[in-house]
Tab-separated table of C-alpha atoms and ligand atoms in Angstrom:
chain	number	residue	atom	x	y	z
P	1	UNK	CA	0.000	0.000	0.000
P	2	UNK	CA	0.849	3.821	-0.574
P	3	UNK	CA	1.215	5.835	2.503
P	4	UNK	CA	1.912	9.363	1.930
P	5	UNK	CA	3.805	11.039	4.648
P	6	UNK	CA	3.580	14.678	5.761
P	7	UNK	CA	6.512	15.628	8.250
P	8	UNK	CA	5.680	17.506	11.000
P	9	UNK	CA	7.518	21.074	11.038
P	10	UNK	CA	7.678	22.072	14.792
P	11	UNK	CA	8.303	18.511	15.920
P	12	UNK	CA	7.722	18.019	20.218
P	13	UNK	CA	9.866	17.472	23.147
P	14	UNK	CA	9.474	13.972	25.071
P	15	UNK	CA	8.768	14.478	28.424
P	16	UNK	CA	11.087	12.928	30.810
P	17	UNK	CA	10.588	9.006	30.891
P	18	UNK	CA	10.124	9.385	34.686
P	19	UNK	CA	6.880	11.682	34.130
P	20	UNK	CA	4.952	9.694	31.539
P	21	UNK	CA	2.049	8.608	33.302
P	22	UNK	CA	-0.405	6.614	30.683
P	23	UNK	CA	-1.693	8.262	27.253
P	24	UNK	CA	-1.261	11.471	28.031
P	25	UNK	CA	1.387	12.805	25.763
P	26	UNK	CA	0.914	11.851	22.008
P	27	UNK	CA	3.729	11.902	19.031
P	28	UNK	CA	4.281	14.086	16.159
P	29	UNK	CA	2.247	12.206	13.486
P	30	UNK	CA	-0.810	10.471	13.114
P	31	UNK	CA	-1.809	7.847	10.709
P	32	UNK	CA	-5.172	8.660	8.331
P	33	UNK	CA	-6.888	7.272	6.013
P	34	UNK	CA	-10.635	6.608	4.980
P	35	UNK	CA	-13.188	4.248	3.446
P	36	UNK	CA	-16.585	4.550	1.251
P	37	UNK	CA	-18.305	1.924	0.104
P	38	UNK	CA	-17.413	1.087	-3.180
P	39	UNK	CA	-14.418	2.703	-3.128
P	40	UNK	CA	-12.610	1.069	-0.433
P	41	UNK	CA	-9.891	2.178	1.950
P	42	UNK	CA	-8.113	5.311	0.279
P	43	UNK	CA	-5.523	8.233	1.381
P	44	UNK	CA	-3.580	6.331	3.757
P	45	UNK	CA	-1.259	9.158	5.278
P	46	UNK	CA	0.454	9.875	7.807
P	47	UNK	CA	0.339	13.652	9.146
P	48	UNK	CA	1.468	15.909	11.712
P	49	UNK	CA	-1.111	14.987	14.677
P	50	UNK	CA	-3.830	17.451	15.632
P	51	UNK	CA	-7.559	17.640	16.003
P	52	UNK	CA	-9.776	15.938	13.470
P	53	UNK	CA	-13.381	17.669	12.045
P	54	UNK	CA	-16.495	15.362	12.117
P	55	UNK	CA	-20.174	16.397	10.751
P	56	UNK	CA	-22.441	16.831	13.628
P	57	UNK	CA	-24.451	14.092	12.483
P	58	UNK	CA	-21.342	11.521	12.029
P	59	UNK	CA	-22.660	8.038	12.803
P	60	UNK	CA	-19.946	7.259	15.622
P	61	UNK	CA	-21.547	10.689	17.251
P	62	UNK	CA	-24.945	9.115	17.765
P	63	UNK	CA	-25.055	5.469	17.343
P	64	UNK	CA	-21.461	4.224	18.894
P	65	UNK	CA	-19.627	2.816	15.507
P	66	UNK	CA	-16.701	2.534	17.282
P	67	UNK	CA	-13.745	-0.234	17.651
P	68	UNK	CA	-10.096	0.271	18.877
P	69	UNK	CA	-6.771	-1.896	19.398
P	70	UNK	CA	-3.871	-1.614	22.018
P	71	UNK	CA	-0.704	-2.635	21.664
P	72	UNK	CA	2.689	-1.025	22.817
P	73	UNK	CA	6.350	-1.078	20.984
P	74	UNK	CA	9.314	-1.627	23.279
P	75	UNK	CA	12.788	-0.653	23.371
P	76	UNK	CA	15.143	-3.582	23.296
P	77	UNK	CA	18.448	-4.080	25.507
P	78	UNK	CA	20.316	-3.565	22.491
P	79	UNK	CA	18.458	-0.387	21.486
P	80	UNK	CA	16.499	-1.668	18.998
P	81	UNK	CA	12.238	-1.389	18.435
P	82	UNK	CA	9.796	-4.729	18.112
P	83	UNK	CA	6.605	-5.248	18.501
P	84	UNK	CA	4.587	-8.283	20.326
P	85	UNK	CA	2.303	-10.163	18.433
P	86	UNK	CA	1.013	-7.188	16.403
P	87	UNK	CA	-0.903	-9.797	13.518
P	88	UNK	CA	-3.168	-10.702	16.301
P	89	UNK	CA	-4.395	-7.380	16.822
P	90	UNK	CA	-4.699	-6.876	13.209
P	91	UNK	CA	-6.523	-9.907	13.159
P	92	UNK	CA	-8.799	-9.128	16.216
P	93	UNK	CA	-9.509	-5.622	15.055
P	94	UNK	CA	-11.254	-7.020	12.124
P	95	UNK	CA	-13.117	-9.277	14.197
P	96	UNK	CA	-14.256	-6.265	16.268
P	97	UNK	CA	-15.296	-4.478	12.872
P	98	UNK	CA	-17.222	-7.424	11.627
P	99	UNK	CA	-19.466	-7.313	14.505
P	100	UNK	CA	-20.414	-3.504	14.307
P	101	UNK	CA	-20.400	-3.689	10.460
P	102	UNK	CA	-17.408	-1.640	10.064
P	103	UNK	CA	-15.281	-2.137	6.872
P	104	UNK	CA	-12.141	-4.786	7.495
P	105	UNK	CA	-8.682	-3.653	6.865
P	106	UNK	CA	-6.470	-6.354	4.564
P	107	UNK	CA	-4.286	-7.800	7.153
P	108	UNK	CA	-0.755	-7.070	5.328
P	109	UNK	CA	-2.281	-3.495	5.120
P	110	UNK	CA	-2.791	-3.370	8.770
P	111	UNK	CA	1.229	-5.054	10.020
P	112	UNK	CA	2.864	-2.254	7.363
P	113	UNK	CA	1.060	0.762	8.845
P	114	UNK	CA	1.706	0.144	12.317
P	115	UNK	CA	5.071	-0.764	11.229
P	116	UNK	CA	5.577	2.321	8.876
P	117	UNK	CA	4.533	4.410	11.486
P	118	UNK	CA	6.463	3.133	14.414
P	119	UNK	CA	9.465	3.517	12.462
P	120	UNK	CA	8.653	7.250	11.322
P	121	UNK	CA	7.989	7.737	15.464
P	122	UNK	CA	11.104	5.829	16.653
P	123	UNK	CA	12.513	8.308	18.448
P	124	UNK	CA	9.418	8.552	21.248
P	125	UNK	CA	9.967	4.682	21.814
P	126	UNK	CA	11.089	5.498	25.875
P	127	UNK	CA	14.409	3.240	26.646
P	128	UNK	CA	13.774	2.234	30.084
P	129	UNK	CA	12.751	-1.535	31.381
P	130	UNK	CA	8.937	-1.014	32.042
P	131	UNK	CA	8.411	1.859	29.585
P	132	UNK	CA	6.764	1.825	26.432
P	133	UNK	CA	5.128	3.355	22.989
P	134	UNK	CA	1.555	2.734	23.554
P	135	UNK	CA	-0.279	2.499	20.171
P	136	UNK	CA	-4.207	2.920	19.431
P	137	UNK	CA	-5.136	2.144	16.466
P	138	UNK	CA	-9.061	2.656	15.966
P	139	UNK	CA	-11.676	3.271	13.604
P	140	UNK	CA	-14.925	4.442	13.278
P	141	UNK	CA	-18.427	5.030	11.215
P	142	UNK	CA	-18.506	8.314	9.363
P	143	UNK	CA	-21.681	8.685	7.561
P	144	UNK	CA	-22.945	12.319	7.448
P	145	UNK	CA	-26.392	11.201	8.140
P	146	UNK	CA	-28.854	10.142	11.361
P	147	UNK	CA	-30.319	6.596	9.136
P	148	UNK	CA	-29.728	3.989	11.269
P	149	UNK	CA	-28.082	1.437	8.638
P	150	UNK	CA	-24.196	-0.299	8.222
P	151	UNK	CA	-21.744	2.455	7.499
P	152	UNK	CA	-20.731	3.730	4.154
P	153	UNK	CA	-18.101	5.737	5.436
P	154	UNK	CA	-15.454	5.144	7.964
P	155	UNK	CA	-12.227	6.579	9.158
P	156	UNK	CA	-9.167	4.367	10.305
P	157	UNK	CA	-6.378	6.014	12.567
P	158	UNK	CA	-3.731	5.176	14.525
P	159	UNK	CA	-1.889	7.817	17.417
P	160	UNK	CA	0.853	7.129	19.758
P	161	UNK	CA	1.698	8.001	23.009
P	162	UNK	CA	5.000	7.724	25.202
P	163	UNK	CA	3.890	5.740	28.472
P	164	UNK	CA	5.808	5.074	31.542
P	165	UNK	CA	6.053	1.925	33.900
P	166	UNK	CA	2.841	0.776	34.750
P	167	UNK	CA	4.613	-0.441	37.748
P	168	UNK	CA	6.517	2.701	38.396
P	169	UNK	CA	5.956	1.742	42.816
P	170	UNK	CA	6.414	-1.690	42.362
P	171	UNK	CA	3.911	-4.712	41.905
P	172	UNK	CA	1.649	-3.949	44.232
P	173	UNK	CA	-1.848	-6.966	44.606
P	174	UNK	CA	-5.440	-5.197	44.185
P	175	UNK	CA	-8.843	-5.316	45.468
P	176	UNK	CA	-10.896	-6.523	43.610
P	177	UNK	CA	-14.668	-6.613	43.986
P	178	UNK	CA	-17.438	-9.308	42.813
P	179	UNK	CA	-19.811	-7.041	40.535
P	180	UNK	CA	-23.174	-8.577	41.293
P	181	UNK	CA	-25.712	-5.216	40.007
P	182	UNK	CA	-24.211	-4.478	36.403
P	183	UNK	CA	-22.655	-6.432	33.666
P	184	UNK	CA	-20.004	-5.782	31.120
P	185	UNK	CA	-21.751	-7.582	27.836
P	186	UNK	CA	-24.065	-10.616	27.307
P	187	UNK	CA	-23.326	-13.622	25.232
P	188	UNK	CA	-25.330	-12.390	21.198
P	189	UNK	CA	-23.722	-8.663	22.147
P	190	UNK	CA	-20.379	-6.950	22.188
P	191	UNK	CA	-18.275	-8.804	24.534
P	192	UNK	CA	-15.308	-10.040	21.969
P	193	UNK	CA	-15.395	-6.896	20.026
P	194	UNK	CA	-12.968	-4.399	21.215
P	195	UNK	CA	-15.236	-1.364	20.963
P	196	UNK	CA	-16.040	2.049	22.670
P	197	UNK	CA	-19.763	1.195	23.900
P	198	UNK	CA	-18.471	-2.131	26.357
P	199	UNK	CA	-16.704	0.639	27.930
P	200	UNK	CA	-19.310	3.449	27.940
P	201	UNK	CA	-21.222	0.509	29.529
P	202	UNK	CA	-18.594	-0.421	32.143
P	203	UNK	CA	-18.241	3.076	33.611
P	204	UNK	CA	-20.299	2.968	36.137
P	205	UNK	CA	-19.667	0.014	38.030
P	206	UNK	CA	-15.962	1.090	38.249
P	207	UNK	CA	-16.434	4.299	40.007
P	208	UNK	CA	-18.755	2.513	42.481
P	209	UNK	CA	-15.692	0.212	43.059
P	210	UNK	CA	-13.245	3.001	43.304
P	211	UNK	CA	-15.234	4.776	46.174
P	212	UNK	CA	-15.458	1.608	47.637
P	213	UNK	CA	-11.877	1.243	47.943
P	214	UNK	CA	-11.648	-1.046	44.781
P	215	UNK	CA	-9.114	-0.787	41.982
P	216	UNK	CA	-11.735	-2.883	39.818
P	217	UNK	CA	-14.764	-5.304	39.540
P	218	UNK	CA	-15.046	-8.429	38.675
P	219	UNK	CA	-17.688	-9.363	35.955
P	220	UNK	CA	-20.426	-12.156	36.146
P	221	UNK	CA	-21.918	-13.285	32.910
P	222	UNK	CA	-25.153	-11.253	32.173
P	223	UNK	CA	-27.685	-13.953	31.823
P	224	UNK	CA	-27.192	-16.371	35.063
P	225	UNK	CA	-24.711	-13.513	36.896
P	226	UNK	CA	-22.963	-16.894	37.632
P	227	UNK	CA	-19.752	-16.476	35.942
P	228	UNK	CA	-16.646	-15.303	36.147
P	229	UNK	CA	-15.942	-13.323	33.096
P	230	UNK	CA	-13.077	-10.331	33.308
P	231	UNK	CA	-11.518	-8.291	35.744
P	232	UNK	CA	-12.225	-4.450	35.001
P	233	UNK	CA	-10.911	-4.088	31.176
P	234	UNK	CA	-8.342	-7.247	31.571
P	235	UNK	CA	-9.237	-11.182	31.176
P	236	UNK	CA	-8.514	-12.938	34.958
P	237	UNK	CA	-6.648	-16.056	36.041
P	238	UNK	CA	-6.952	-18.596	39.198
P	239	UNK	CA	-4.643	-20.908	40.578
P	240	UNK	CA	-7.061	-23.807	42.082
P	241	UNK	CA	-5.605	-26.225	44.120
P	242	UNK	CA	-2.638	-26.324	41.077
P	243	UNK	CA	-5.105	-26.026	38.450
P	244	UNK	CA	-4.518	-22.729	36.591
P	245	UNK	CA	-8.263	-21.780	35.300
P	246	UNK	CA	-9.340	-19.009	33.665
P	247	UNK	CA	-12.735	-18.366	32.065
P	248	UNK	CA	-13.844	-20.222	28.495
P	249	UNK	CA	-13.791	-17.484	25.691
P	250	UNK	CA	-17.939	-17.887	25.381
P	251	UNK	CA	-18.799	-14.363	23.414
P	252	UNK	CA	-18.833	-12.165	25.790
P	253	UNK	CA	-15.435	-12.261	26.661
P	254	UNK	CA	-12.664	-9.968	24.933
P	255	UNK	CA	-10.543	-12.616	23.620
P	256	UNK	CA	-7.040	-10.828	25.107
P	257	UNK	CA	-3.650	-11.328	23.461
P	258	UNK	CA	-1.851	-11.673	26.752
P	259	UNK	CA	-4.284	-14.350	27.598
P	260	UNK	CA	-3.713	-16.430	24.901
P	261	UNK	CA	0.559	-16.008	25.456
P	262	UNK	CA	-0.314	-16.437	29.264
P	263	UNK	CA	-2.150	-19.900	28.502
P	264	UNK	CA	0.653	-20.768	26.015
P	265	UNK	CA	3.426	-19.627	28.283
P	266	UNK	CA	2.063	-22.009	31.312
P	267	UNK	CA	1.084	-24.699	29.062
P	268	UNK	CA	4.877	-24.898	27.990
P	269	UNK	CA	6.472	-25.129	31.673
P	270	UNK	CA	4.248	-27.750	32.418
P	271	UNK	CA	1.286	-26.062	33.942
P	272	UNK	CA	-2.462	-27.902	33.680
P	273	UNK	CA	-4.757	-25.123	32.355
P	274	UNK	CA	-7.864	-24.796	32.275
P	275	UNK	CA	-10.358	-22.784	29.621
P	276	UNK	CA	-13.268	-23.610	31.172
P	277	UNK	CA	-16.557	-22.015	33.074
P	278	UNK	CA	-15.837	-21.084	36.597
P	279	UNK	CA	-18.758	-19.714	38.923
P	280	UNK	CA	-18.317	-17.284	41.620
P	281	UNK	CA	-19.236	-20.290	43.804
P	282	UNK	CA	-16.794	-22.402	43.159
P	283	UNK	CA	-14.444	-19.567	43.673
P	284	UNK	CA	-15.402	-18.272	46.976
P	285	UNK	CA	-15.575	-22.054	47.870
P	286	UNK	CA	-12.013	-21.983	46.901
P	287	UNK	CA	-11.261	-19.121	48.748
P	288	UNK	CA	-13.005	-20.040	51.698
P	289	UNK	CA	-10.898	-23.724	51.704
P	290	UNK	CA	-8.050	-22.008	51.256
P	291	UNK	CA	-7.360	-23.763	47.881
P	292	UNK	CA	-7.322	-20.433	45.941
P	293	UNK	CA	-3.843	-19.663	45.600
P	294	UNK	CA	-3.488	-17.308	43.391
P	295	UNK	CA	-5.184	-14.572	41.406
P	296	UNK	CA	-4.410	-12.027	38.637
P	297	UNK	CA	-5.690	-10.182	35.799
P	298	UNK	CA	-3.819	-10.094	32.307
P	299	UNK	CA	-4.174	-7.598	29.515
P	300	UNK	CA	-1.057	-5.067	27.498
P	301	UNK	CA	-1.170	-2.218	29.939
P	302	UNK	CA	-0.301	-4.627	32.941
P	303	UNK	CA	1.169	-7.757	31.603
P	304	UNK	CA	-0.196	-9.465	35.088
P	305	UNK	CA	-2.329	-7.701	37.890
P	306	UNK	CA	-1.838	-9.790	40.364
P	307	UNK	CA	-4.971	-9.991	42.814
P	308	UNK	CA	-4.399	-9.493	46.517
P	309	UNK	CA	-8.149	-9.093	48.078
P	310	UNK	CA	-11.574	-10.028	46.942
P	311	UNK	CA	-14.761	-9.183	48.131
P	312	UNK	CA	-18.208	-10.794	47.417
P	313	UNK	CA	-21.109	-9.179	49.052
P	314	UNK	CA	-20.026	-7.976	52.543
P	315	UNK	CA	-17.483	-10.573	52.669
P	316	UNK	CA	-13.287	-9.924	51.857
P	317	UNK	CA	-10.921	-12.258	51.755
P	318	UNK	CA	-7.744	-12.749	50.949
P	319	UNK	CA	-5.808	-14.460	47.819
P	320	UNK	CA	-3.274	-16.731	49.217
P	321	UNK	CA	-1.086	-14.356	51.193
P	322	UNK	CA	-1.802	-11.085	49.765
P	323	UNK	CA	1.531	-11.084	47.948
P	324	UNK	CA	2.351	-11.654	44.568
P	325	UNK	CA	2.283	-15.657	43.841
P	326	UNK	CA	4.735	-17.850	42.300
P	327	UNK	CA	3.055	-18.257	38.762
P	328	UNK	CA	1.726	-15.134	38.691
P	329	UNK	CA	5.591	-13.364	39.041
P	330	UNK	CA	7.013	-16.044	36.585
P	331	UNK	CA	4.427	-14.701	34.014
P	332	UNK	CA	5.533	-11.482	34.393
P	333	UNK	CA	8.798	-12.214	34.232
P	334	UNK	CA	8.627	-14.298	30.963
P	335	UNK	CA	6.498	-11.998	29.342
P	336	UNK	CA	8.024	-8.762	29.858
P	337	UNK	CA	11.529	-10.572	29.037
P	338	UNK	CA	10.295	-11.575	25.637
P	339	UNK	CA	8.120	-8.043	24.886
P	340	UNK	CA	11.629	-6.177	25.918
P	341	UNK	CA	14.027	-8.102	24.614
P	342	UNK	CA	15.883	-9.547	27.551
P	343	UNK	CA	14.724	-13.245	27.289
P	344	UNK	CA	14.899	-15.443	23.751
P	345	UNK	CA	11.172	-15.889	22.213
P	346	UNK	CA	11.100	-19.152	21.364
P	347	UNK	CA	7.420	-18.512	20.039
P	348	UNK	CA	8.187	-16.503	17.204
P	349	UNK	CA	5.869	-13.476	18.822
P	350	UNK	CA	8.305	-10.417	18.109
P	351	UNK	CA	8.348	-8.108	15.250
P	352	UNK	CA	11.831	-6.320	15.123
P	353	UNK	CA	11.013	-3.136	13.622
X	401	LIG	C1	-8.108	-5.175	25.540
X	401	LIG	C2	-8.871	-5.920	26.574
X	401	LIG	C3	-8.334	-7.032	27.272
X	401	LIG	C4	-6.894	-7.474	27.150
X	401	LIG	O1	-6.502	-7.794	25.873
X	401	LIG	P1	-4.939	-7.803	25.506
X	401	LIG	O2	-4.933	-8.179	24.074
X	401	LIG	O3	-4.299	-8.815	26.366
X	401	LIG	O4	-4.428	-6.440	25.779
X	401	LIG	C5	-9.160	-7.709	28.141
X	401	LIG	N1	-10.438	-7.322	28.359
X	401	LIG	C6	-10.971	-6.245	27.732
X	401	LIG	C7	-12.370	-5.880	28.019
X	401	LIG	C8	-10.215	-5.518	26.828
X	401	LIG	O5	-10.750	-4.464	26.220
C-alpha cells in the first residue's frame, strides 16, 4: 500500500521518561486514512497529529460505531524497536469491525502501517525496562447522516503516546470486587469486540468500586450472573488447588492477546490449564478452603495484575497471602523478558522493527 507522509515542522519534546504517566502525551504524526463503500480504503497518510473535524451528524456521534486496538512497541536491551504479536491485533480488530459492520482492513495493510509508522515515530519509543510506545489504532463510522443502517463511510487512525512503567511503585496486589448489580456484555452482544460502547457501559460500576476502595470489579456473565468473566478491562486467572483456570472465551469475553501467550506460556512449563466455566461459587468455595492460591488479571497495559483481596457481598478475603504468587511473578517475568528483549522468544511473537 501507498502511505503518503507529511513531516511535521515544529516537531515536540518527550517528556522525561520518569513523568509519563499513561496516554497522556501523544507523538508528532498520526496515521489517516478513509473508506466509502465502493471505493474502499483510500488516502492512507500519515500527518502531523492534531484535532480531526467530524459532521455533527457523524454516525460514531450518535449510534457508537466505534472499535479500537492496544498494543505497545518496546525498546530492546540492544536499542532496537519490536513489537509483540502485532498480527493478532490486526486480526482481532477485524473481528471487532465485523461485529459492528465496520469495513475490514487487509491484514498485510494493517502489520505495514503500524510498522511504517512506528518507524517514522522511533525516536518517542522510551528506553527504560517497564516503559513503552503505547499504540491505538481505531476506527470508526462516518456517515454524514442520522439513518440507522451499516456504514458507508469510515475513518481508520492510529496515534501514539510515550507511556511510563505501569509499575513505576512496584507490583503492588489489588482489590478486587465481585460485581453482582451491572454487567459488562451478554453472550449475542459486544463482549469479543474491542469497541467504545463495552466501555461506555462499564463506567459505572468502576467508580462505584473506586469509592469503595476497589481498583476494579469483577464481571459475572449477564444472563445467570454466575460467571466469572473479566476483571475491570483485563481477562482474569486462578490458581485452584494447582489447576490454573481461567474463564472459556464464550462471546462475551474480549478474547485478550496476553491471555492467549499467558495460557501458552504455562502450558509450555508444564502447567495444567484450564479454559473452562468457573462460577463465583466455586471460587469463593475456593477461597473459603483455602485452595485459591493465586489470582491475577492479564491484559497489554499490565502484563499481570496480580490480585491481593476479593470481596463478594459484605465478605473480603484474601488471595493466598496477599503477595504476589509464584506463577503469577514467573508470568511477568517471561512476558516482559520476551516483549523487551531480555529473554529469547522461542514462540516466534516479536516483530523487530
Ligand atoms: C483489551 C482488553 C483485554 C486485554 O486484551 P490484551 O490483548 O491482552 O491487551 C481484556 N479485556 C478487555 C475488556 C479488553 O478491552
Amino acid at each position: 500500500m501507498e502511505i503518503k507522509i507529511t513531516k511535521t515542522t515544529t516537531p515536540k519534546e518527550m517528556p522525561s521518561e520518569d513523568k509519563l504517566g499513561f496516554g497522556k502525551v501523544f507523538t508528532d504524526h498520526m496515521f489517516v486514512m478513509d473508506y466509502e463503500t465502493g471505493k474502499g480504503w483510500y488516502d492512507a497518510r500519515i500527518v502531523p497529529f492534531g484535532n480531526i473535524s467530524l459532521h455533527p451528524a457523524s454516525t460514531v456521534l450518535h449510534y457508537g460505531a466505534e472499535i479500537f486496538e492496544g498494543l505497545k512497541a518496546y525498546r530492546r536491551l540492544d536499542g532496537g524497536v519490536q513489537l509483540f504479536r502485532p498480527m493478532e491485533n490486526v486480526k482481532r480488530m477485524n473481528n471487532s469491525a465485523e461485529r459492528m459492520c465496520l469495513p475490514l482492513i487487509d491484514e498485510k495493510d494493517g502489520l505495514e502501517i503500524l510498522k511504517t509508522f512506528v518507524k517514522l515515530e522511533e525516536r518517542w519509543v522510551p528506553k527504560s525496562f517497564g516503559t513503552s510506545l503505547y499504540l491505538r489504532p481505531f476506527m470508526f463510522g462516518n456517515d454524514e447522516s442520522l439513518g440507522v443502517h451499516a456504514v458507508k463511510r469510515a475513518t481508520f487512525m492510529l496515534i501514539a503516546s510515550p507511556s511510563g512503567s505501569y509499575y513505576a511503585e512496584g507490583i503492588n496486589p489489588v482489590k478486587i470486587m465481585i460485581e453482582s448489580e451491572d454487567v459488562r456484555t451478554v453472550r449475542g452482544g459486544t463482549g469479543y469486540a474491542k469497541c467504545g460502547g463495552n466501555y461506555a457501559a462499564s463506567t459505572r460500576a468502576g467508580e462505584k468500586a473506586s469509592k469503595m476502595g476497589y481498583s476494579q470489579v469483577l464481571w459475572l456473565d449477564g444472563v445467570e450472573r454466575k460467571y466469572i468473566e473479566e476483571v475491570g478491562a483485563m481477562n482474569v486467572m486462578f490458581k485452584i488447588d494447582g489447576e490454573i483456570v481461567t474463564p472459556l472465551l464464550t462471546g462475551s469475553i474480549l478474547p485478550g492477546i496476553t491471555r492467549k501467550s499467558c495460557i501458552e506460556v504455562l502450558k509450555a512449563k508444564g502447567y495444567k490449564v484450564s479454559e473452562r466455566l468457573l462460577s463465583v461459587d466455586e471460587l469463593v468455595e475456593a477461597l473459603e478452603s483455602g485452595k485459591l492460591e493465586e489470582a491475577w488479571g492479564c491484559g497489554t497495559a499490565a502484563v499481570v495484575s496480580p490480585i491481593g483481596k476479593l470481596a463478594y457481598g459484605d465478605k473480603e478475603y484474601v488471595v493466598g497471602d496477599g503477595k504476589i504468587g509464584e506463577v503469577t511473578q514467573d508470568l511477568y517475568d517471561t512476558l516482559t523478558g520476551i516483549q523487551w528483549g531480555k529473554l529469547a522468544d522461542p514462540y516466534g511473537w516479536i516483530e523487530r522493527i
